[in-house]
PDB file of C-alpha atoms in Angstrom:
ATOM      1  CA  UNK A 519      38.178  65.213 150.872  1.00  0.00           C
ATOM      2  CA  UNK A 520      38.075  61.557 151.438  1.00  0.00           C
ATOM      3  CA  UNK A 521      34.637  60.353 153.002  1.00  0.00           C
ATOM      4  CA  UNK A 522      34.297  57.288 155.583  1.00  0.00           C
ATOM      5  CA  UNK A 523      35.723  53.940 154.429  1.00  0.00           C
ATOM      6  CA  UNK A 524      34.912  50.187 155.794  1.00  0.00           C
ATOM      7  CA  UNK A 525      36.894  47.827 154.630  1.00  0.00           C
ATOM      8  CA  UNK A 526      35.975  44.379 153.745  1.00  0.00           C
ATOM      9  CA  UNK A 527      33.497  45.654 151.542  1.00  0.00           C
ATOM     10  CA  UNK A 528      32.403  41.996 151.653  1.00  0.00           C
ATOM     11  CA  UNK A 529      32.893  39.220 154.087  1.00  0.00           C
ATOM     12  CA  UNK A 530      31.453  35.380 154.118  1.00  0.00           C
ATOM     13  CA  UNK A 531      32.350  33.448 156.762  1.00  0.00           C
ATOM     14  CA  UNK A 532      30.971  30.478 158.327  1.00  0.00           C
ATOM     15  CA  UNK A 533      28.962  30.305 161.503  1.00  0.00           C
ATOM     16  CA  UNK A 534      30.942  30.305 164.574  1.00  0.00           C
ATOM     17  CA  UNK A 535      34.072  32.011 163.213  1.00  0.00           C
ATOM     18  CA  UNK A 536      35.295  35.657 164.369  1.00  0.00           C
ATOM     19  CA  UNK A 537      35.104  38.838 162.446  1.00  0.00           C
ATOM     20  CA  UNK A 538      36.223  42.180 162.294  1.00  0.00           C
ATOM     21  CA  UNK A 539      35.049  44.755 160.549  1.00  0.00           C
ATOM     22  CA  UNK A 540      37.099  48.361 159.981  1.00  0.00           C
ATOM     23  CA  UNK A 541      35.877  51.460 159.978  1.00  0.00           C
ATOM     24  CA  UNK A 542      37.911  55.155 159.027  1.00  0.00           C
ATOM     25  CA  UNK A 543      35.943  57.818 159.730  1.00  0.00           C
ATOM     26  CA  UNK A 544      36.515  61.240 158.157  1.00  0.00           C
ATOM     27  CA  UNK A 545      39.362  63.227 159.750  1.00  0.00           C
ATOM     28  CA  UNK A 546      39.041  65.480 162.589  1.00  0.00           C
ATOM     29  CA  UNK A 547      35.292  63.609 162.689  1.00  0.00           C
ATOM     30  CA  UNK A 548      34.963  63.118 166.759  1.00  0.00           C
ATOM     31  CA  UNK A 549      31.937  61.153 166.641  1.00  0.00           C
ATOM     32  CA  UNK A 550      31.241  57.997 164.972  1.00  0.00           C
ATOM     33  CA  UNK A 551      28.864  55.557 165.018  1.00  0.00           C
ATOM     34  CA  UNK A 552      27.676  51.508 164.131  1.00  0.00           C
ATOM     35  CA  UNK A 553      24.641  50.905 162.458  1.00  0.00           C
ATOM     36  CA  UNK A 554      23.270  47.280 160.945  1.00  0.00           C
ATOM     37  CA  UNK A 555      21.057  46.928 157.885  1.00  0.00           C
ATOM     38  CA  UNK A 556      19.338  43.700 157.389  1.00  0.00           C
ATOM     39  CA  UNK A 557      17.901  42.860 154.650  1.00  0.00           C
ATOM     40  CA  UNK A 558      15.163  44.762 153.875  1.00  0.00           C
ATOM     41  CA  UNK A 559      14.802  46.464 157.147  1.00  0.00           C
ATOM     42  CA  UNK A 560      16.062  49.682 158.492  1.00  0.00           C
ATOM     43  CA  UNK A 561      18.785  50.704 160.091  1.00  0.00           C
ATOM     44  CA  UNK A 562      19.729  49.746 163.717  1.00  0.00           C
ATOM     45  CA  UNK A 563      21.871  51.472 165.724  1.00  0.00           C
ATOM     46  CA  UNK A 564      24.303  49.147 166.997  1.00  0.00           C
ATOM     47  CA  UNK A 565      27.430  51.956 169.499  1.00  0.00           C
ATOM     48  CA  UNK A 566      28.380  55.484 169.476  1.00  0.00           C
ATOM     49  CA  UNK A 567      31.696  56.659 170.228  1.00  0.00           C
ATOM     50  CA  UNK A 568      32.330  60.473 171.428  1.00  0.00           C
ATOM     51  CA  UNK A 569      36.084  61.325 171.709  1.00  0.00           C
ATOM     52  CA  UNK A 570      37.650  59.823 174.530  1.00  0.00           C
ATOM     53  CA  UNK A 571      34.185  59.494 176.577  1.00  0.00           C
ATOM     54  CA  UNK A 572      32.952  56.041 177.454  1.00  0.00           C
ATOM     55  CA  UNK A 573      31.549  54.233 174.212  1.00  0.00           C
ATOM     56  CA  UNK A 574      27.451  54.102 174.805  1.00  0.00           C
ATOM     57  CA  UNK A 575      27.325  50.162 173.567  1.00  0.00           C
ATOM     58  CA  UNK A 576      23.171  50.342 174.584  1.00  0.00           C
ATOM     59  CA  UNK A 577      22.319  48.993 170.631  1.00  0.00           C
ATOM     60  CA  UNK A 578      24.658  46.040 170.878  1.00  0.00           C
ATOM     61  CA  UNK A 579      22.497  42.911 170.321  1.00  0.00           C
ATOM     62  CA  UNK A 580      24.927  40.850 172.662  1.00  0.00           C
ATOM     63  CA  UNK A 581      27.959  40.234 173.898  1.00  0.00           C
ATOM     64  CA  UNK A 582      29.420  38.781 171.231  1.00  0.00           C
ATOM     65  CA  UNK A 583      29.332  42.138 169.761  1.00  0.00           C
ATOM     66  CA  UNK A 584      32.549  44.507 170.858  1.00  0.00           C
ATOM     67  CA  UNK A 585      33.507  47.771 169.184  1.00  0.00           C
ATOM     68  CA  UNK A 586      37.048  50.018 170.400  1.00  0.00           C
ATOM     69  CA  UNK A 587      37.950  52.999 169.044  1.00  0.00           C
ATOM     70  CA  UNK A 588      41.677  53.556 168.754  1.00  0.00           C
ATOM     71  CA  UNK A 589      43.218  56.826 168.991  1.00  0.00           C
ATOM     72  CA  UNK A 590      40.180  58.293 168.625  1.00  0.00           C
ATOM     73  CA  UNK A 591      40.037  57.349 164.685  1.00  0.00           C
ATOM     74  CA  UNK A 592      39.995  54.478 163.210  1.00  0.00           C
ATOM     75  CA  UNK A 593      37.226  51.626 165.017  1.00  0.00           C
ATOM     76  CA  UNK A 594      37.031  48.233 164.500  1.00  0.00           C
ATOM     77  CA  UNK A 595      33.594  46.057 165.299  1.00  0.00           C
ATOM     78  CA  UNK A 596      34.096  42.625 166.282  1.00  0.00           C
ATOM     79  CA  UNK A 597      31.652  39.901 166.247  1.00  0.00           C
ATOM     80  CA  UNK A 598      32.549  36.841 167.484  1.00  0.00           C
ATOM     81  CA  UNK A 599      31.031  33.202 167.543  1.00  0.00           C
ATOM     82  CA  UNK A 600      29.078  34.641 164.271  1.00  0.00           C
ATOM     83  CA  UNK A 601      25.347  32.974 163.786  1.00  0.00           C
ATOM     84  CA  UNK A 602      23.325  33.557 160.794  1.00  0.00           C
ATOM     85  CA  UNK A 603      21.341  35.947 162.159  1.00  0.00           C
ATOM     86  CA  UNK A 604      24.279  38.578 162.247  1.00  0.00           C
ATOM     87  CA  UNK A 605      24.280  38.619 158.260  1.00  0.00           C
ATOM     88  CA  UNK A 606      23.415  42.208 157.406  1.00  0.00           C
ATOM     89  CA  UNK A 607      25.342  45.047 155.744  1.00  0.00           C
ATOM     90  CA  UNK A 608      27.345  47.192 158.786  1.00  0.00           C
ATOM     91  CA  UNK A 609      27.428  50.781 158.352  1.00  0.00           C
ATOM     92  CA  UNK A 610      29.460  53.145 159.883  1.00  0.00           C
ATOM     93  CA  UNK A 611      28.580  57.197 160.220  1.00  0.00           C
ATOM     94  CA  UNK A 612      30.552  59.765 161.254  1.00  0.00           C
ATOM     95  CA  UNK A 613      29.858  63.567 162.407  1.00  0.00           C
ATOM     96  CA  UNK A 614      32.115  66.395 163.305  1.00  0.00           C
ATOM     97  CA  UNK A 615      30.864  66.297 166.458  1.00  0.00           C
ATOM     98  CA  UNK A 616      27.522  65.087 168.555  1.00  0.00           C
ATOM     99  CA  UNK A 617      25.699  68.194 168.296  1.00  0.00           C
ATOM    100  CA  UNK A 618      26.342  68.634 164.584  1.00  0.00           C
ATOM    101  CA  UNK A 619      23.439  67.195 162.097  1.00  0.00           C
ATOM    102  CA  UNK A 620      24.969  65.464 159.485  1.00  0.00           C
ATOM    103  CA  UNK A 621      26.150  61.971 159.855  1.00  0.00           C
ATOM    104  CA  UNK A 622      28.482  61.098 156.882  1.00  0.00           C
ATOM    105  CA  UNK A 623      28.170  57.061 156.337  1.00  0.00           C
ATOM    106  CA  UNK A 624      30.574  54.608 154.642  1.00  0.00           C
ATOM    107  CA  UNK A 625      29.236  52.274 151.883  1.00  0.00           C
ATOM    108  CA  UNK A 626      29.235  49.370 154.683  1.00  0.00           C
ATOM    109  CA  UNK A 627      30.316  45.939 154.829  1.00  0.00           C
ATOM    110  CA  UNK A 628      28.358  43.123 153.987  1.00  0.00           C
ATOM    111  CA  UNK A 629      28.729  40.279 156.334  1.00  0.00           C
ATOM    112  CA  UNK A 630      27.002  36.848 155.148  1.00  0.00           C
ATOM    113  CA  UNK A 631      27.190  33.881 157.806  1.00  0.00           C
ATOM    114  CA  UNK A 632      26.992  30.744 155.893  1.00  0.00           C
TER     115      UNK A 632
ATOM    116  CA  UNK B1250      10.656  49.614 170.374  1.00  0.00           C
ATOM    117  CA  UNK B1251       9.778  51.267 166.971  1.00  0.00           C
ATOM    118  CA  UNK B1252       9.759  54.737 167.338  1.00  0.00           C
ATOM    119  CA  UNK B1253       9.622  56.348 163.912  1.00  0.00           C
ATOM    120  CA  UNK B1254       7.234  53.900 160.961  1.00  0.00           C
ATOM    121  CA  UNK B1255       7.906  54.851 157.880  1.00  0.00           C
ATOM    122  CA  UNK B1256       5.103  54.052 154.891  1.00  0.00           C
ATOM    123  CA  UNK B1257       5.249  52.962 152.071  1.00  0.00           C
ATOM    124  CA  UNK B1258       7.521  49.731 151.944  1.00  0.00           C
ATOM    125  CA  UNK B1259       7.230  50.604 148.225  1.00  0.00           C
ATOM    126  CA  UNK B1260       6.412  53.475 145.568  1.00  0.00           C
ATOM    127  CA  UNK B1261       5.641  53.363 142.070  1.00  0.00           C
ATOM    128  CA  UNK B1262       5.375  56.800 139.931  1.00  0.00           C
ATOM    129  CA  UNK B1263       5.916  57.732 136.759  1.00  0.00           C
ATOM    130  CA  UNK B1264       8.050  59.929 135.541  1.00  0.00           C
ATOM    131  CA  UNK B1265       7.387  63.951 136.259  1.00  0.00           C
ATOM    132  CA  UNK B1266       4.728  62.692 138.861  1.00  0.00           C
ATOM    133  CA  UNK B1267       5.358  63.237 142.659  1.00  0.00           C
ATOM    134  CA  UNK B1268       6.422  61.258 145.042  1.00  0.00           C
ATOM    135  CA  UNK B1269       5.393  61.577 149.186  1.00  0.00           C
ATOM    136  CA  UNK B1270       6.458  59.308 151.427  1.00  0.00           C
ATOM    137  CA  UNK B1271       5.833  59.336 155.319  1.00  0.00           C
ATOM    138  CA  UNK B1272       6.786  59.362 158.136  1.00  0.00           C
ATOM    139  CA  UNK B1273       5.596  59.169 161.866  1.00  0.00           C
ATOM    140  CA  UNK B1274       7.349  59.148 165.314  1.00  0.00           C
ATOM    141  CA  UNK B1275       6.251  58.537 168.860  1.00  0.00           C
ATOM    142  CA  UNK B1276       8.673  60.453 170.754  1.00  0.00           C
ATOM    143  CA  UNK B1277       8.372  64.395 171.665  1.00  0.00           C
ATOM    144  CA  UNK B1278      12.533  64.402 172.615  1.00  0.00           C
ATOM    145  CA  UNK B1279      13.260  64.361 168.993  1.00  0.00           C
ATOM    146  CA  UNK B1280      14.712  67.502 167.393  1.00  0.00           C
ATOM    147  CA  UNK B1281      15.878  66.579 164.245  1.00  0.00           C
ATOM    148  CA  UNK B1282      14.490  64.609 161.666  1.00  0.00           C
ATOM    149  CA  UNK B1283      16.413  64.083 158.381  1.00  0.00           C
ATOM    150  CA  UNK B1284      15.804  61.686 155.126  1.00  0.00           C
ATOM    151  CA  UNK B1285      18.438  59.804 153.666  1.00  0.00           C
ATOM    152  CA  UNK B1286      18.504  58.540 150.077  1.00  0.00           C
ATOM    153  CA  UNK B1287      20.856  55.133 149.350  1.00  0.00           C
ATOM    154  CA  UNK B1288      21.341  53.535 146.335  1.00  0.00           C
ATOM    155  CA  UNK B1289      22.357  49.651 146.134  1.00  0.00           C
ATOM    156  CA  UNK B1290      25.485  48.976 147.507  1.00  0.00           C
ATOM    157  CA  UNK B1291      26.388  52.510 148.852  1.00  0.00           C
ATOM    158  CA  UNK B1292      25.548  54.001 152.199  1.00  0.00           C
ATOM    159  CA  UNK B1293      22.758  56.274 152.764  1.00  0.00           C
ATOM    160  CA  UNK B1294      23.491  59.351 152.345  1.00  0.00           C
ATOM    161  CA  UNK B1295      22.038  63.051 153.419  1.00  0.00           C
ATOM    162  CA  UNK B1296      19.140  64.346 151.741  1.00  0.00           C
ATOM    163  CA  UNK B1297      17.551  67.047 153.262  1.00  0.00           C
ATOM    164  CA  UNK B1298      16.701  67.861 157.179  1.00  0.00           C
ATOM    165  CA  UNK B1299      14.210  69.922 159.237  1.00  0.00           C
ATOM    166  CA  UNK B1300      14.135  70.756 162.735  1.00  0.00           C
ATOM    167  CA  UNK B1301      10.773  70.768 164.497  1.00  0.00           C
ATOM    168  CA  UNK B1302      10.420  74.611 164.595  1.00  0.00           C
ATOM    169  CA  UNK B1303       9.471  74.882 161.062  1.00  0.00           C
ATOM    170  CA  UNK B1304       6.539  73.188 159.001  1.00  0.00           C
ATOM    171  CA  UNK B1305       8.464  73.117 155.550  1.00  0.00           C
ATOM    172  CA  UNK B1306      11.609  72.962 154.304  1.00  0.00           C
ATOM    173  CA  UNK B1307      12.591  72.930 150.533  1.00  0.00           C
ATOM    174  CA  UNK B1308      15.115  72.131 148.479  1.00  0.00           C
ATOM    175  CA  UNK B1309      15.085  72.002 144.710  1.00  0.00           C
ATOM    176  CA  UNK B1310      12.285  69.464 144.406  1.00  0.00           C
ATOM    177  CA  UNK B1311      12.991  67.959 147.586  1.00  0.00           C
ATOM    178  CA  UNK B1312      10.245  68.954 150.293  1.00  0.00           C
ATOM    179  CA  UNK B1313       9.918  67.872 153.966  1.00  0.00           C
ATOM    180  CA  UNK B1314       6.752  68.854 155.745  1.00  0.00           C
ATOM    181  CA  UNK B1315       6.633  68.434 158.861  1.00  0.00           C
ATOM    182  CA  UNK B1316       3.062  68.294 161.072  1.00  0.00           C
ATOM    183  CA  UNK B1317       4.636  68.726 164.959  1.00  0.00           C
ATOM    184  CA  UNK B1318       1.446  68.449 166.202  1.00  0.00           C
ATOM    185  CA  UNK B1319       0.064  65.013 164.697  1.00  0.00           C
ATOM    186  CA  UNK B1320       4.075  64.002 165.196  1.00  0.00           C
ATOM    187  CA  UNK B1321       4.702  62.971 161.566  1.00  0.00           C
ATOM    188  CA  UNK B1322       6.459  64.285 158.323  1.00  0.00           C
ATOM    189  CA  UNK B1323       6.600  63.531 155.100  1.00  0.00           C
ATOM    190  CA  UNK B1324       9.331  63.857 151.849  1.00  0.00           C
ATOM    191  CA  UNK B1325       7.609  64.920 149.028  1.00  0.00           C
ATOM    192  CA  UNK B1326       9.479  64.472 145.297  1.00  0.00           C
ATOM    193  CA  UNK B1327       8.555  67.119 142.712  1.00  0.00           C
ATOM    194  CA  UNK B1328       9.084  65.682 139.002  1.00  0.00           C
ATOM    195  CA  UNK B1329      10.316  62.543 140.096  1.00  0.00           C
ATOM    196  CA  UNK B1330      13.086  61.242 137.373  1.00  0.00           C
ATOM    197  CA  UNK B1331      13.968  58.140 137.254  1.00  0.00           C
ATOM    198  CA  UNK B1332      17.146  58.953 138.883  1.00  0.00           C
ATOM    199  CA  UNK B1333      15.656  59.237 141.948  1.00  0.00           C
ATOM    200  CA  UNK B1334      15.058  55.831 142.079  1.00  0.00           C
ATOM    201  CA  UNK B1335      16.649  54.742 145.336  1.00  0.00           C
ATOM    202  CA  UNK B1336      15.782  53.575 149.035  1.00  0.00           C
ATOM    203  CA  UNK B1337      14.660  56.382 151.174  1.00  0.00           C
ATOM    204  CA  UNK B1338      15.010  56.157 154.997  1.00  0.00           C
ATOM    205  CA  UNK B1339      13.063  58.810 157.430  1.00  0.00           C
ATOM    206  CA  UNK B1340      15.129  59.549 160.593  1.00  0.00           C
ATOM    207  CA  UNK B1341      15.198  61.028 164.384  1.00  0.00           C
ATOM    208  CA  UNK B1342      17.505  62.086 166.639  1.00  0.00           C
ATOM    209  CA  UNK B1343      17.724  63.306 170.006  1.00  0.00           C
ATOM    210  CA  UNK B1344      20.489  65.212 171.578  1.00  0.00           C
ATOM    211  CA  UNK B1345      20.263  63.803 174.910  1.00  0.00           C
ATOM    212  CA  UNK B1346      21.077  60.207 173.228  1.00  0.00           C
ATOM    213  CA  UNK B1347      24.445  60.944 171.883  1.00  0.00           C
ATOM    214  CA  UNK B1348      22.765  62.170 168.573  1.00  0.00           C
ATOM    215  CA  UNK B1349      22.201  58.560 167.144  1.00  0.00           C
ATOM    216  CA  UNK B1350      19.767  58.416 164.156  1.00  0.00           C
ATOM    217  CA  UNK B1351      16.458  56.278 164.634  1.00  0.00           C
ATOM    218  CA  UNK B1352      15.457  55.332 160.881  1.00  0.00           C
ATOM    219  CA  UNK B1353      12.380  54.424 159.676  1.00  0.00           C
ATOM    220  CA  UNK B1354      12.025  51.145 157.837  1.00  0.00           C
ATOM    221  CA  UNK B1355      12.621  52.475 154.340  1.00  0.00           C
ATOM    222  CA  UNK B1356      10.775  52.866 151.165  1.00  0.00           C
ATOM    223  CA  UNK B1357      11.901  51.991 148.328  1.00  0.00           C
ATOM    224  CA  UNK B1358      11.086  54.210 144.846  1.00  0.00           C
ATOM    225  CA  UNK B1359      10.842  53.441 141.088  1.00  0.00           C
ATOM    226  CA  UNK B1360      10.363  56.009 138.225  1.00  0.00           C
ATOM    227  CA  UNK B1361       9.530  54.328 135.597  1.00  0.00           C
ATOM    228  CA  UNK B1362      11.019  56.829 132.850  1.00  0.00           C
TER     229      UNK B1362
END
């Protein structure tokens, strides 16, 4: 079946500007998750979203980070007022549920703020 | 706070050698630790996984061993091929935080054929 898929898979934009970033995780996946690579450097976990339970947004770096979840699929990750510092490749996971161990991720989307 | 270091940055082996890489995490809560394998421009994904309750785990020539006591593990490579080249990532998870992943900083691996 069709694993998770983030679309841009590439995104330059210039400092200041909004962006939003897509995320499909795979069906009947409940859970899904946000995670940021920078270069060279692990990954971070950025929000977690559990079926129609409260988002935990604890990894956001600030507040011009916001994630929703619609219909309990499809999430989009917004970033607004973009600095340089937010260039890193965005992954999203997904698992059938919380308590199950694998965490299926997209091939991300590479944000560079110019 | 980093709560899982991963060493080395970077790994070098020859062909048909092995390859270990490890891993070490501060937290007792953890219950699952797995290793992800990512190759440029794709996501990471699932290697192979232990829980705490064992002290090996192997599959094919993939082997996690895992030391509960001295909190660390380690992915060892048998016959490396240069195929395997790739960024490895260590990782933790607790239940009681929703099940995110806390990765290591990654190592990256060349075999040179």
């Amino acid at each position: 079946g069709a694993g998770v898929s983030q679309s841009p898979s590439n995104k330059v934009t210039e400092k200041g500007k909004d962006v939003e970033l897509r995320c499909d995780p795979i069906s009947g996946h409940t859970a899904l998750y946000w995670y940021r690579q920078s270069l060279g450097q692990g990954l971070e976990f950025l929000i977690y979203f559990q079926g129609n339970s409260a988002p935990d947004k604890s990894g956001l770096p600030s507040d011009r980070f916001s994630a929703e979840r619609t219909g309990g699929s499809v999430s989009t990750l917004t970033i607004q007022r973009t600095q340089q510092e937010d260039s890193a490749v965005y992954l999203c996971a997904s698992s059938y549920s919380p308590a199950t161990d694998t965490q299926y991720f997209g091939p991300g989307t590479r944000l560079t703020v110019l | 706070q980093q709560q899982v270091k991963q060493s080395p940055q970077s790994l070098i082996v020859q062909k048909g050698g092995i390859s270990i890489i490890n891993c070490a995490y501060e937290n007792t809560a953890f219950d699952y630790f797995p290793w992800y394998q990512q190759f440029p421009g794709k996501g990471p994904a699932l290697l192979i996984a232990i829980r705490p309750d064992v002290s090996e785990k192997k599959e094919g020539r993939f082997t996690i061993s895992f030391n509960k006591s001295a909190k660390q593990f380690s992915l060892h490579i048998m016959d490396s091929q240069p195929g395997d080249s790739a960024t490895y990532f260590c990782a933790a998870r607790m239940k009681t935080s929703g099940s995110r992943l806390t990765f290591g900083e990654g190592t990256q691996l060349t075999v040179n054929p």
